[in-house]
C-alpha positions as a Markdown table, in Angstrom:
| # | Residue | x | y | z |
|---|---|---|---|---|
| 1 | Unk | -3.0 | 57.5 | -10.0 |
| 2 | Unk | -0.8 | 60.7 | -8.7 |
| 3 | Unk | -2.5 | 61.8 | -5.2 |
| 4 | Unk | -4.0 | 64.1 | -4.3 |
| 5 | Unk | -2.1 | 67.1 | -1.8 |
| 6 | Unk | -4.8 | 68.1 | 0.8 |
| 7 | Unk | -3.1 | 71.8 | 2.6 |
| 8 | Unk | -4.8 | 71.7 | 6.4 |
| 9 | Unk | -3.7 | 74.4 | 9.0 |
| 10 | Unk | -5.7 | 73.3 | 11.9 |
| 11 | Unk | -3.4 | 73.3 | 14.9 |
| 12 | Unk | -5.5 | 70.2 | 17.2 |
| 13 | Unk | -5.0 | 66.9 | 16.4 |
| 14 | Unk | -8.7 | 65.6 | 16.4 |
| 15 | Unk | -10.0 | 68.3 | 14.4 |
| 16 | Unk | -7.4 | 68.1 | 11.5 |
| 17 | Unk | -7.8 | 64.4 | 11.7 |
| 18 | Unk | -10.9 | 64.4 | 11.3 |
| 19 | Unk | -10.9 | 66.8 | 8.7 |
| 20 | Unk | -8.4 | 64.3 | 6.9 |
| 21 | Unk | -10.3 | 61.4 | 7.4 |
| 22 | Unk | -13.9 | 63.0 | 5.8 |
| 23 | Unk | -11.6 | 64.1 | 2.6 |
| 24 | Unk | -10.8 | 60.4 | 1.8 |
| 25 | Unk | -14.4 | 59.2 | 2.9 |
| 26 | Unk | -16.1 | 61.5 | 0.3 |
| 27 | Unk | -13.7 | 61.5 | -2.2 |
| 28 | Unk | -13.4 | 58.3 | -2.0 |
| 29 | Unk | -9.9 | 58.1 | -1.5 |
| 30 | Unk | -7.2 | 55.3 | 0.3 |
| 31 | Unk | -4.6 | 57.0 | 2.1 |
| 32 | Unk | -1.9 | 57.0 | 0.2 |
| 33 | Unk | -3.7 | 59.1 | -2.7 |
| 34 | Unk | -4.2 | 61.9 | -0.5 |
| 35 | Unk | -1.1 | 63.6 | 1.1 |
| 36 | Unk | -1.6 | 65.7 | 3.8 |
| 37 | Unk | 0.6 | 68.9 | 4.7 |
| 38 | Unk | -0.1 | 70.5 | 8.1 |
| 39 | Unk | 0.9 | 74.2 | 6.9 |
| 40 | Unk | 0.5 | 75.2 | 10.7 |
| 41 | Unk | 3.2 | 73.3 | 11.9 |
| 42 | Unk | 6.2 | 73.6 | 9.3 |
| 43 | Unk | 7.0 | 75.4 | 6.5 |
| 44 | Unk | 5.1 | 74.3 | 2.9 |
| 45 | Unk | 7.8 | 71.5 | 2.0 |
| 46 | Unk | 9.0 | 72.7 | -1.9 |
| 47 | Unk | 6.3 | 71.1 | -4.0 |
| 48 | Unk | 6.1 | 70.0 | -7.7 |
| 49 | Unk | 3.0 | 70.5 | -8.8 |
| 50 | Unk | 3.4 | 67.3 | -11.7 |
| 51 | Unk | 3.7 | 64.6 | -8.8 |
| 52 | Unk | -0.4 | 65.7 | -7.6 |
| 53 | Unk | -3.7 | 65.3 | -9.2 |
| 54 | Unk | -5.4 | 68.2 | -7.7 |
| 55 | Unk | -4.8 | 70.4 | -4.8 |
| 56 | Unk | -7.4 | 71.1 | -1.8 |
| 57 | Unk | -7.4 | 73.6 | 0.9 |
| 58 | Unk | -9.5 | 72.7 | 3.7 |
| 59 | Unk | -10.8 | 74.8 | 6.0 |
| 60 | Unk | -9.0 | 76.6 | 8.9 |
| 61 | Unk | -8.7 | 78.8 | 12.3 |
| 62 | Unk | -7.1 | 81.7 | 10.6 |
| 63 | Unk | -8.9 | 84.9 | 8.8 |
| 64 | Unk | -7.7 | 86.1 | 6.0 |
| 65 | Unk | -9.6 | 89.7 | 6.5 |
| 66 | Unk | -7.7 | 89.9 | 10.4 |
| 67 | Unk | -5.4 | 93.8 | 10.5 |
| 68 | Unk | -2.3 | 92.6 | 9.9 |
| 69 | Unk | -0.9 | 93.2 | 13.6 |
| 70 | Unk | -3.6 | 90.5 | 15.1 |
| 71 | Unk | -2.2 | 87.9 | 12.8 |
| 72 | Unk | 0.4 | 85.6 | 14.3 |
| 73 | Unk | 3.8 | 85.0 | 12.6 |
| 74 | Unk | 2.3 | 81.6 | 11.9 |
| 75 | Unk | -0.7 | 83.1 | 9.4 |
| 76 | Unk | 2.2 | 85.4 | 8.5 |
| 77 | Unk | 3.9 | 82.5 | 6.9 |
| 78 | Unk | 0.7 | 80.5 | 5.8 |
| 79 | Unk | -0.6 | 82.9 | 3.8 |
| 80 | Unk | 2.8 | 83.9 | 2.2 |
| 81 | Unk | 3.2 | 80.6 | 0.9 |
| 82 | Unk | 0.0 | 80.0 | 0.1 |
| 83 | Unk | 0.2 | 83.0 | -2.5 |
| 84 | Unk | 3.4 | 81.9 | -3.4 |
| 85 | Unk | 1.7 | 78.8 | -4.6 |
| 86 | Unk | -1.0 | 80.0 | -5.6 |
| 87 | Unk | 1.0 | 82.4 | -8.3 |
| 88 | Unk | 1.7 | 78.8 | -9.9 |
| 89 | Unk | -1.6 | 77.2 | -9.6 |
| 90 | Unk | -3.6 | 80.1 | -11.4 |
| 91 | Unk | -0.9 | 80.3 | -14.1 |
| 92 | Unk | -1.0 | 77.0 | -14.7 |
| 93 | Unk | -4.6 | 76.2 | -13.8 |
| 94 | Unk | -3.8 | 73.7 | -11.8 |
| 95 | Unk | -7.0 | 71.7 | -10.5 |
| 96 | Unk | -8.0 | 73.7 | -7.2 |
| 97 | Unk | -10.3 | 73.5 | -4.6 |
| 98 | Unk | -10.4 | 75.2 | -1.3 |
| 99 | Unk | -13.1 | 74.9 | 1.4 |
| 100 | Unk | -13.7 | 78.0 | 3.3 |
| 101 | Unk | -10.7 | 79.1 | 3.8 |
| 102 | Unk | -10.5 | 78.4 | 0.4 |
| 103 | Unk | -12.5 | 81.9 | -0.1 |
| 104 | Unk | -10.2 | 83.6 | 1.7 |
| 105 | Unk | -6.9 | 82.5 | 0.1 |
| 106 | Unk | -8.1 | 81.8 | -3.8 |
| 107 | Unk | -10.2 | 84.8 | -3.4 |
| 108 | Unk | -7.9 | 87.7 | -1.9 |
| 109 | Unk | -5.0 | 86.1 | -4.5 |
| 110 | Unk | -7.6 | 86.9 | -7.6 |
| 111 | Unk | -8.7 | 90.8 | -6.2 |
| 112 | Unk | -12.4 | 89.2 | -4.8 |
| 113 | Unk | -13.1 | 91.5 | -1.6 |
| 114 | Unk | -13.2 | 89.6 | 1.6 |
| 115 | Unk | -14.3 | 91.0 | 5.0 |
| 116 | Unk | -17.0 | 90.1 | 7.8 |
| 117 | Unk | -20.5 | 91.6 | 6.1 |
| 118 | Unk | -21.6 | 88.2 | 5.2 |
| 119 | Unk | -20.1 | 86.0 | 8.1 |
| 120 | Unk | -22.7 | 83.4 | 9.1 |
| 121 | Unk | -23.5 | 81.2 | 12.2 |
| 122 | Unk | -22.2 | 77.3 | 12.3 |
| 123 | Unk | -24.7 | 75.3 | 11.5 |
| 124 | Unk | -27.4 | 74.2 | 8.2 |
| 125 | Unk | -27.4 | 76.4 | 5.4 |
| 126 | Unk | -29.5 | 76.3 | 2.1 |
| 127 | Unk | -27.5 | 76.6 | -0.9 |
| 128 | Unk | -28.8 | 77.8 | -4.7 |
| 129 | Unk | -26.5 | 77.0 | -7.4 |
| 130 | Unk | -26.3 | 79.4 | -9.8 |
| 131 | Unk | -26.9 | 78.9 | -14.1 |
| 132 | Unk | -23.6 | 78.9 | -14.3 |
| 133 | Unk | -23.5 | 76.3 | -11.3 |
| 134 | Unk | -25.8 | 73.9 | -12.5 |
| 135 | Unk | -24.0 | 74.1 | -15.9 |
| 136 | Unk | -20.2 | 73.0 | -13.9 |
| 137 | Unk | -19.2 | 69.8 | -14.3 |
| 138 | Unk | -17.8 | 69.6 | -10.6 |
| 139 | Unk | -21.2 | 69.8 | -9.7 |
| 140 | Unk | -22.7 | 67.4 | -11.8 |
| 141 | Unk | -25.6 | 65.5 | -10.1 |
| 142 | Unk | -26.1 | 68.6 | -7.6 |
| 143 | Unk | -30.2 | 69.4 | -6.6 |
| 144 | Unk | -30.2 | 73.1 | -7.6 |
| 145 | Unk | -31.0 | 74.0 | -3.8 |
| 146 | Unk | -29.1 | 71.8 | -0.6 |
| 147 | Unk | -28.2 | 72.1 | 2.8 |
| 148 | Unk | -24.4 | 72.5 | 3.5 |
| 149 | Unk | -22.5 | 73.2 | 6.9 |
| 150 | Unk | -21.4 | 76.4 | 7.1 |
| 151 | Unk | -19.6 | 78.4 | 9.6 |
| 152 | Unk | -17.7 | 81.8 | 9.0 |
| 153 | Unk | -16.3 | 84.8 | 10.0 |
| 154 | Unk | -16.0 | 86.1 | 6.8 |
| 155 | Unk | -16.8 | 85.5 | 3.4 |
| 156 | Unk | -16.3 | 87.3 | -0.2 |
| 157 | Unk | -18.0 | 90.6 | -0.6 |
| 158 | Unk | -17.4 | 91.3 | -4.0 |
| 159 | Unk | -16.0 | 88.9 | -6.9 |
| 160 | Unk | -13.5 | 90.7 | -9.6 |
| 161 | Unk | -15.0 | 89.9 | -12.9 |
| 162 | Unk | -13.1 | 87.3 | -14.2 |
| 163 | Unk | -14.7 | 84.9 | -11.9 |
| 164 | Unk | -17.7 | 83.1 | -12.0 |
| 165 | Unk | -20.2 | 82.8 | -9.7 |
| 166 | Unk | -21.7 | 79.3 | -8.8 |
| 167 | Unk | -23.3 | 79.5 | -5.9 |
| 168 | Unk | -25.0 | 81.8 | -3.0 |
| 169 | Unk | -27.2 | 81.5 | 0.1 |
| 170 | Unk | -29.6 | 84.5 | 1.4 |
| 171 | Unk | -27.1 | 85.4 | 4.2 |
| 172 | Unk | -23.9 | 85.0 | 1.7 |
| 173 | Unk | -23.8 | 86.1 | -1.6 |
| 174 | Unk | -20.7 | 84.3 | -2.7 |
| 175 | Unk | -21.0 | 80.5 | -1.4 |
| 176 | Unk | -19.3 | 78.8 | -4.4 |
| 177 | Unk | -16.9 | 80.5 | -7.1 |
| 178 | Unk | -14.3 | 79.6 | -10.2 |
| 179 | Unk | -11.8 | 81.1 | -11.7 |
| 180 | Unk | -10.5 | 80.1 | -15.0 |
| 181 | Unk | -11.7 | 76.5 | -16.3 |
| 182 | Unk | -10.1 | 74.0 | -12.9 |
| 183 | Unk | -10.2 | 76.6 | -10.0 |
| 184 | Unk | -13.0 | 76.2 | -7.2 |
| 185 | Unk | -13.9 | 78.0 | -3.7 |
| 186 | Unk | -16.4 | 77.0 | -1.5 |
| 187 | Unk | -17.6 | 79.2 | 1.6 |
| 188 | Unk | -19.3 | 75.9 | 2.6 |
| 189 | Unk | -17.7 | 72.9 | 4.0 |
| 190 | Unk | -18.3 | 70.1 | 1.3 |
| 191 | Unk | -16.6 | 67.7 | 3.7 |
| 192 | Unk | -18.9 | 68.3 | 6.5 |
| 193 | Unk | -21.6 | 65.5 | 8.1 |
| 194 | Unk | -23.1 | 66.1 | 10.9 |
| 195 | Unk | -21.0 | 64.2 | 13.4 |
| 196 | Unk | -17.9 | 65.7 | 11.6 |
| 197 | Unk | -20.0 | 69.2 | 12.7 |
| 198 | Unk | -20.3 | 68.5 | 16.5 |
| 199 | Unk | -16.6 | 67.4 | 16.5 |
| 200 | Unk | -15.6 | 70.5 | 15.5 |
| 201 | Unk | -18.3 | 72.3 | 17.9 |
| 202 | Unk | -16.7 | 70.6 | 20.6 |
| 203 | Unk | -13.1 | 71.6 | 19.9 |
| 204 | Unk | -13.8 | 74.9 | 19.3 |
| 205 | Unk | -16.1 | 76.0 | 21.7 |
| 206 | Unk | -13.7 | 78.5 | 22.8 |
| 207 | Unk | -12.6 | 79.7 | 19.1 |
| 208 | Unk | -14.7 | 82.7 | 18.9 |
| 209 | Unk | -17.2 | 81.4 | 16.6 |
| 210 | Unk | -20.0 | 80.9 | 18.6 |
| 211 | Unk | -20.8 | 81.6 | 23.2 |
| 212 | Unk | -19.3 | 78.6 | 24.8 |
| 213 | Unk | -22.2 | 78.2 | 26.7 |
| 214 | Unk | -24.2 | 77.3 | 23.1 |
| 215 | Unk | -22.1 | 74.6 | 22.3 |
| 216 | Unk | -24.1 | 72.0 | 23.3 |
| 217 | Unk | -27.6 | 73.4 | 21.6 |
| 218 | Unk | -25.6 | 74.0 | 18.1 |
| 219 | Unk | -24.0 | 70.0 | 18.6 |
| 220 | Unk | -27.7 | 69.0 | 19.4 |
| 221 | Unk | -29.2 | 71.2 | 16.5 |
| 222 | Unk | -26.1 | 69.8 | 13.8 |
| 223 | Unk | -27.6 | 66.3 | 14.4 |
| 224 | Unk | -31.3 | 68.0 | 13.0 |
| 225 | Unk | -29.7 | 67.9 | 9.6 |
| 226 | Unk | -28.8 | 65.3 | 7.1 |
| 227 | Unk | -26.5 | 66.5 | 4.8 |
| 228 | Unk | -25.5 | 64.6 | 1.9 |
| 229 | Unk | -25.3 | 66.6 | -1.2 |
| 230 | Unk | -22.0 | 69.0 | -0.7 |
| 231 | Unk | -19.8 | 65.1 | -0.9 |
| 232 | Unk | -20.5 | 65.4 | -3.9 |
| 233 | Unk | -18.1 | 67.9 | -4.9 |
| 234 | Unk | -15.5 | 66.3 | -3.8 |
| 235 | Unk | -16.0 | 62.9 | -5.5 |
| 236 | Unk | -16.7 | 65.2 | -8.5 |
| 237 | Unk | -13.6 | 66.9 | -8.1 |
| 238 | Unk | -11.3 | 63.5 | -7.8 |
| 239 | Unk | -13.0 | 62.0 | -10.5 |
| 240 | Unk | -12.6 | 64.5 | -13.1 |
| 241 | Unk | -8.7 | 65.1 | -12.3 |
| 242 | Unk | -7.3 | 61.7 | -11.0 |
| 243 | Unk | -4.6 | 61.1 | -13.1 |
């Protein structure tokens, strides 16, 4: 089996562990079929796309929607290469699937607007797939409504109309979309449990997402929720492109 190339850009060392470590949990992965690249701390290595099963973007720090001045040169170069790559994934329709920021960078690269009118709180959300979703074989076994984890700044305003939409929430209009046949965004965090929830409260208490002083209501209010339908996805996704 080729692996699988999991693109992280999270800057602390717990959070893009344990970011890592839910991607092989529910996608029921060993280690050494899912290669991670910290984008954040070097330049995207050249990559041939042949050696991987799939690519995945998980979530990160940055917003794609920032002015350009309030970016740092580190965005800068994530988001350049990131196109870059991109250009070759879309052409080829190389299997895709980025979480969150996955939105942001799949989205923006196909013409989708993406700003802050549909930015939600971190915390439980419930999800309605689409026709079009419950017909997608990545989400195969999916209830039509489920609770995900959701956090954002931003989120897609406006899909072009090549894409298709595959899921929403009342607060987001766009929570799941694909483009072409192997090409999938969540605004949702399909990786996320609870305890993988109130390790990210905790780090980034101080992130701008949420007070600081609410950190430990939202950590206390994460552990309200099971979620257990949004793995899905992912062991979806490796099981219909392992190769």
């Amino acid at each position: 089996m080729k692996p699988f190339l999991l693109l992280a850009s999270r800057a602390e060392d717990a959070a893009a562990d344990d970011e890592y470590a839910a991607y092989l949990r529910y996608g029921e992965l060993a280690p050494e079929h899912l290669r991670r690249v910290r984008l954040e701390a070097a330049p995207l290595p050249e990559l041939d796309l042949a050696e991987y099963s799939g690519v995945i973007v998980g979530g990160s720090p940055f917003t794609s929607s920032d002015p350009a001045e309030k970016k740092s040169d580190t965005q800068h170069r994530v988001e350049r290469e990131l196109a870059g790559l991109l250009d070759r994934i879309v052409e080829q329709d190389f299997p895709f699937l980025g979480a969150c920021y996955g939105v942001g960078t799949l989205g923006r690269h196909q013409g989708a607007l993406i700003d802050r009118t549909f930015g939600e709180q971190l915390g439980g959300v419930e999800i309605e797939l689409t026709q079009a979703g419950l017909a997608d074989p990545l989400l195969r076994g999916m209830p039509r409504r489920f609770t995900a984890f959701t956090g954002h700044k931003e989120a897609c305003s406006s899909l072009p109309s090549h894409a298709v939409l595959l899921a929403s929430s009342r607060s987001c209009p766009v929570h799941m979309f694909r483009i072409k046949q192997n090409l999938y965004a969540t605004q949702f965090h399909p990786e996320l449990d609870a305890e993988g929830l109130v390790t990210r409260i905790d780090i980034y208490r101080h992130a701008g997402y949420f007070p600081p002083e609410s950190a430990e209501e939202l950590m206390a209010a994460a552990r309200t929720f099971t979620v257990t339908a949004p793995m899905t996805i992912l062991k979806n996704f490796v099981a219909r492109y392992a190769g």
